[in-house]
XYZ file of C-alpha atoms in Angstrom:
361
model
C -0.005 0.059 0.005
C 1.204 3.256 -1.174
C 2.058 6.102 1.798
C -0.786 8.181 0.329
C -3.336 5.618 0.837
C -1.923 4.638 4.232
C -2.391 8.452 5.416
C -6.081 8.321 4.103
C -6.642 5.185 6.377
C -5.054 6.937 9.275
C -6.853 10.236 8.729
C -10.456 7.969 8.554
C -8.941 6.529 11.812
C -8.789 9.948 13.386
C -12.112 11.054 12.373
C -13.684 8.087 13.881
C -11.925 9.216 16.986
C -13.305 12.729 16.525
C -16.802 11.317 16.158
C -16.680 9.471 19.400
C -16.168 12.528 21.105
C -18.866 14.426 19.320
C -21.392 11.867 20.280
C -20.377 12.229 23.623
C -21.306 15.933 23.520
C -24.293 16.936 25.249
C -24.983 19.571 22.462
C -25.140 16.692 19.970
C -27.123 14.483 21.963
C -29.767 16.951 22.134
C -30.058 17.518 18.583
C -31.623 14.423 17.200
C -31.057 14.850 13.558
C -27.478 15.326 13.933
C -26.435 12.412 16.372
C -27.987 10.523 14.044
C -26.076 11.759 11.170
C -22.972 11.440 13.146
C -23.861 7.699 14.558
C -24.199 6.738 11.007
C -21.046 7.926 9.908
C -19.408 6.513 13.205
C -20.723 3.016 12.354
C -19.309 3.184 8.597
C -15.825 3.968 9.999
C -16.034 1.340 12.857
C -15.104 -1.603 10.229
C -11.749 0.597 9.028
C -10.904 1.221 12.723
C -11.100 -2.769 13.413
C -9.046 -3.841 10.304
C -6.335 -1.441 11.264
C -6.417 -3.026 14.733
C -6.125 -6.501 13.097
C -3.473 -5.314 11.003
C -1.532 -4.063 13.979
C -1.968 -7.437 15.673
C -1.001 -9.420 12.633
C 2.269 -7.357 12.088
C 3.256 -8.231 16.076
C 2.515 -11.825 15.365
C 4.938 -11.869 12.223
C 7.775 -10.304 14.184
C 7.040 -12.688 16.905
C 7.280 -15.554 14.646
C 10.267 -13.959 12.729
C 12.289 -13.981 16.277
C 11.321 -17.447 16.897
C 13.242 -18.417 13.995
C 16.533 -17.926 15.809
C 15.502 -21.020 17.862
C 16.424 -24.286 15.623
C 13.682 -26.357 17.236
C 10.815 -23.784 16.783
C 12.066 -22.884 13.221
C 9.508 -25.248 11.385
C 6.694 -23.535 13.429
C 7.908 -20.239 13.158
C 7.860 -20.545 9.187
C 4.234 -21.517 9.590
C 3.422 -18.827 11.535
C 5.256 -16.389 9.421
C 3.488 -17.780 6.221
C -0.085 -17.197 8.245
C 0.897 -13.894 9.361
C 1.563 -12.643 5.960
C -1.398 -14.243 4.490
C -3.366 -12.478 7.030
C -1.526 -9.261 6.276
C -2.208 -9.591 2.442
C -6.014 -10.240 3.198
C -5.994 -7.087 5.462
C -4.427 -4.906 3.092
C -7.132 -5.724 0.284
C -10.006 -5.050 2.769
C -8.516 -1.977 3.985
C -8.275 -1.035 0.442
C -11.562 -1.638 -0.264
C -12.739 0.964 2.771
C -11.071 3.404 0.847
C -13.168 3.299 -1.941
C -15.888 6.438 -2.071
C -19.096 5.344 -0.898
C -22.219 6.359 -3.279
C -24.852 8.024 -0.804
C -27.441 6.590 -2.540
C -26.734 2.943 -2.006
C -28.851 2.238 0.857
C -31.706 3.862 -0.637
C -35.318 3.171 -2.635
C -35.061 2.844 -6.483
C -37.624 3.466 -9.226
C -37.675 0.288 -11.542
C -38.730 0.589 -15.007
C -39.163 -2.489 -17.196
C -40.334 -1.607 -21.068
C -40.464 -4.243 -23.765
C -38.340 -3.626 -26.737
C -37.929 -5.114 -30.285
C -40.030 -8.421 -30.487
C -43.691 -7.828 -30.301
C -45.752 -9.856 -27.954
C -42.787 -11.600 -26.854
C -40.971 -8.701 -25.720
C -44.010 -7.515 -23.637
C -43.998 -11.261 -22.135
C -40.257 -11.249 -21.414
C -40.707 -7.770 -19.708
C -43.139 -9.416 -17.608
C -41.010 -12.152 -16.939
C -38.065 -9.575 -15.451
C -40.436 -7.752 -13.420
C -41.373 -11.069 -12.190
C -37.853 -11.797 -11.530
C -37.113 -8.372 -9.961
C -40.287 -8.637 -7.764
C -39.400 -11.918 -6.316
C -35.838 -11.081 -5.314
C -37.365 -7.940 -3.553
C -39.608 -10.324 -1.640
C -36.244 -12.540 -0.649
C -34.781 -9.521 0.414
C -37.552 -8.373 2.347
C -38.382 -5.136 0.578
C -41.648 -3.753 -0.690
C -42.588 -3.445 -4.561
C -45.408 -0.926 -5.388
C -46.629 -0.470 -8.842
C -47.003 2.932 -9.923
C -47.881 2.714 -13.428
C -48.210 -0.237 -15.897
C -49.435 -0.661 -19.415
C -50.030 -4.539 -19.954
C -49.389 -6.843 -23.090
C -52.224 -7.855 -25.331
C -50.804 -11.674 -24.877
C -49.471 -11.120 -21.239
C -46.432 -9.459 -19.624
C -46.158 -5.270 -20.005
C -45.284 -3.123 -22.779
C -43.892 -0.836 -19.868
C -44.294 -1.368 -16.039
C -43.035 1.296 -13.461
C -42.677 0.474 -9.797
C -41.030 1.975 -6.421
C -38.897 -1.016 -4.640
C -38.687 0.397 -1.069
C -35.700 -1.253 1.027
C -32.356 -0.712 2.620
C -29.700 -1.546 -0.008
C -32.022 -1.698 -2.874
C -30.189 0.494 -5.013
C -26.799 -1.036 -4.153
C -27.928 -4.464 -5.089
C -29.563 -3.578 -8.422
C -28.165 -0.440 -9.933
C -26.073 -2.587 -12.279
C -29.482 -3.954 -13.688
C -29.969 -1.039 -16.441
C -29.667 -2.091 -19.941
C -30.981 -4.099 -22.723
C -31.851 -7.638 -21.361
C -32.303 -10.027 -24.372
C -34.323 -13.312 -24.473
C -33.667 -16.327 -26.696
C -36.470 -18.865 -26.511
C -39.292 -20.527 -28.480
C -42.566 -18.129 -27.554
C -45.605 -19.318 -26.265
C -47.004 -17.686 -29.597
C -44.792 -19.363 -31.892
C -46.516 -22.595 -33.739
C -43.354 -23.741 -35.466
C -41.110 -24.311 -32.746
C -38.756 -21.845 -33.718
C -36.263 -19.732 -31.428
C -36.863 -16.115 -31.174
C -34.777 -13.555 -29.820
C -36.424 -10.143 -28.159
C -35.527 -7.512 -25.600
C -36.685 -5.310 -22.772
C -35.274 -2.718 -21.324
C -34.283 -1.978 -17.575
C -33.959 1.389 -15.793
C -32.753 1.635 -12.254
C -33.137 5.243 -10.659
C -32.464 5.826 -7.420
C -35.052 7.928 -5.653
C -34.139 11.245 -4.664
C -32.234 12.343 -1.268
C -34.571 14.029 0.953
C -31.490 16.293 1.422
C -30.802 17.274 -2.217
C -34.124 18.483 -3.572
C -33.974 19.025 -7.406
C -35.030 22.440 -8.566
C -38.000 22.097 -10.927
C -39.709 25.192 -12.448
C -43.207 24.954 -12.758
C -43.279 26.970 -15.910
C -41.418 24.047 -17.595
C -43.933 21.496 -17.032
C -46.929 20.444 -19.011
C -49.645 18.720 -17.123
C -52.473 16.420 -18.540
C -55.297 14.262 -16.656
C -56.809 11.367 -17.753
C -58.898 8.441 -16.824
C -57.078 5.854 -14.815
C -56.975 2.432 -16.688
C -55.994 0.261 -13.838
C -57.785 -1.067 -10.601
C -59.362 1.132 -7.855
C -62.810 1.077 -7.981
C -65.496 3.227 -9.550
C -63.946 6.099 -8.481
C -60.683 6.041 -10.139
C -61.762 4.895 -13.341
C -64.733 7.363 -13.774
C -62.868 10.502 -12.976
C -59.885 11.910 -14.244
C -57.578 11.526 -11.230
C -54.454 10.138 -13.239
C -51.690 12.658 -14.039
C -49.162 12.832 -16.898
C -46.538 15.098 -16.547
C -43.984 16.284 -19.213
C -40.753 18.256 -18.457
C -40.746 20.120 -21.518
C -36.668 21.164 -21.358
C -35.928 17.308 -21.186
C -38.910 15.743 -22.760
C -39.183 13.543 -19.909
C -42.632 11.841 -19.474
C -44.055 10.469 -15.889
C -47.628 9.267 -15.324
C -48.948 8.154 -12.189
C -52.821 6.515 -11.766
C -52.386 4.212 -9.176
C -54.075 6.886 -6.481
C -57.668 7.930 -5.918
C -56.974 11.616 -5.843
C -55.533 13.666 -8.734
C -53.356 15.448 -5.930
C -51.947 12.166 -4.739
C -50.902 11.161 -8.413
C -49.209 14.381 -8.667
C -47.554 14.381 -5.898
C -46.254 10.713 -6.904
C -45.495 11.804 -10.319
C -43.227 15.039 -9.169
C -41.151 12.592 -6.908
C -40.493 10.106 -9.929
C -39.550 13.242 -12.527
C -37.323 14.830 -9.927
C -35.636 11.250 -9.485
C -34.999 11.134 -13.182
C -33.687 14.485 -13.472
C -31.308 14.264 -10.587
C -30.178 10.747 -12.178
C -29.587 12.107 -15.718
C -27.522 15.160 -13.818
C -25.600 12.776 -11.606
C -24.856 10.139 -14.981
C -23.616 13.507 -16.599
C -21.401 14.588 -14.093
C -20.036 10.588 -13.945
C -19.876 10.832 -17.609
C -17.254 14.053 -17.492
C -14.841 12.350 -15.037
C -14.522 9.070 -16.957
C -15.568 8.424 -20.534
C -16.189 4.680 -20.235
C -17.853 2.992 -17.207
C -17.892 -0.879 -17.926
C -20.956 -1.420 -15.611
C -23.141 1.671 -16.356
C -23.346 2.452 -12.793
C -26.729 4.245 -12.098
C -26.672 5.508 -15.586
C -29.960 4.613 -16.241
C -28.418 3.741 -20.085
C -30.856 1.693 -21.670
C -28.888 1.403 -25.146
C -26.602 -1.318 -23.887
C -26.833 -5.101 -24.292
C -25.982 -5.912 -20.844
C -27.208 -9.786 -20.516
C -28.617 -12.774 -22.799
C -31.156 -15.358 -21.188
C -30.818 -18.406 -23.670
C -33.571 -20.807 -22.205
C -33.034 -23.889 -24.534
C -29.540 -24.044 -22.976
C -30.577 -22.850 -19.526
C -27.841 -20.268 -19.687
C -27.511 -16.707 -18.448
C -24.678 -14.441 -19.492
C -23.850 -10.688 -18.405
C -21.767 -9.386 -21.597
C -19.844 -6.892 -19.418
C -17.694 -9.142 -17.449
C -15.476 -11.702 -19.396
C -16.552 -15.125 -18.146
C -19.706 -14.122 -16.157
C -22.023 -16.993 -17.862
C -24.323 -19.182 -15.432
C -26.220 -22.241 -16.164
C -28.802 -21.712 -13.606
C -31.449 -19.609 -15.603
C -34.562 -21.268 -13.960
C -33.467 -20.094 -10.319
C -32.204 -16.657 -11.643
C -35.767 -15.994 -13.424
C -37.600 -16.831 -10.152
C -35.267 -14.423 -8.491
C -32.299 -16.160 -7.556
C -30.192 -13.055 -8.550
C -27.546 -13.112 -5.843
C -24.760 -14.840 -7.961
C -24.962 -12.186 -10.530
C -25.610 -9.372 -8.339
C -22.310 -10.101 -6.112
C -20.149 -10.951 -9.203
C -20.841 -7.404 -10.649
C -20.411 -5.803 -7.318
C -16.983 -7.694 -7.026
C -16.070 -6.283 -10.310
C -16.937 -2.825 -9.906
C -15.193 -3.179 -6.491
C -11.934 -4.206 -8.541
C -12.353 -1.200 -10.973
C -12.476 1.197 -8.124
C -9.631 -0.131 -6.388
C -7.775 -0.075 -9.883
C -8.579 3.520 -10.050
C -7.758 4.343 -6.568
C -3.867 3.081 -6.786
C -3.471 4.457 -10.106
C -4.253 7.756 -8.916
C -2.642 7.301 -5.418
């Protein structure tokens, strides 16, 4: 580890000591918001301090083992302990470097999940429905809540478009690499000749806007339309123009909400999603200015890139962004067993971030 990176770690340890003093200050204790904010930062730095303490202990173990080598009778044991201590130090070095990777403040937050049918007609809509069900079942396994905000069903099943809000700790962290074009290869239920078709659907993962960082939207830039809801909700929803469609004229972004009984509630939902989309577009633009290529398209909402292929005849799923990332576990994945894919994508992203960190140190 370079001296620059070592100094960064030491600064984090010093900050943790400072936070410990602040959290004991009566003035901070009396301010619930400040106390909660500092407590969260303190908890985030705790693993860094623990890893540094473990590193110190491992270095002491190594020094003791090296001293033992002077005794001929203990040399064999000493060599074993030296090897173990060096392996432990190597592991801790990687762990400490990982702690230096900047944390995305949005990782613990909620998301908007948008799935749309692409090329492929009815089969694309059916596949979009399969993807939405896959993410819904994954969310259920994580203990998250999924609420559909708008949906346009396909003529033969699935969805032309379905937009939902996923609420749960770590939702963005786990699903932020899912944005892009998903391709499916299989024999459609509507295919009479048994031929394999290729269809596509697009996915966008948009973090819900942080309450502490509001996006300024000029009301003069909005075109608001009302219409009758086509969804469930009873006579009131279907017989009054409670549904809302908002167009942000400068960007051309269009959002709808029709799941609530009142026009006011639907407008509030639509405005929140509009703010999230604008905030994400701004974040993606800033990220693009810093790096020309981002292999995993983290948080960009980029749906033009083909990221994954689901081959049903072979039971194979391949992520095209990571070399060698092919699983022959498609039935489990499509039923919500996404952890193997998500874990690997997070590992790849961490490796990329570490490479950039060490190059810039």
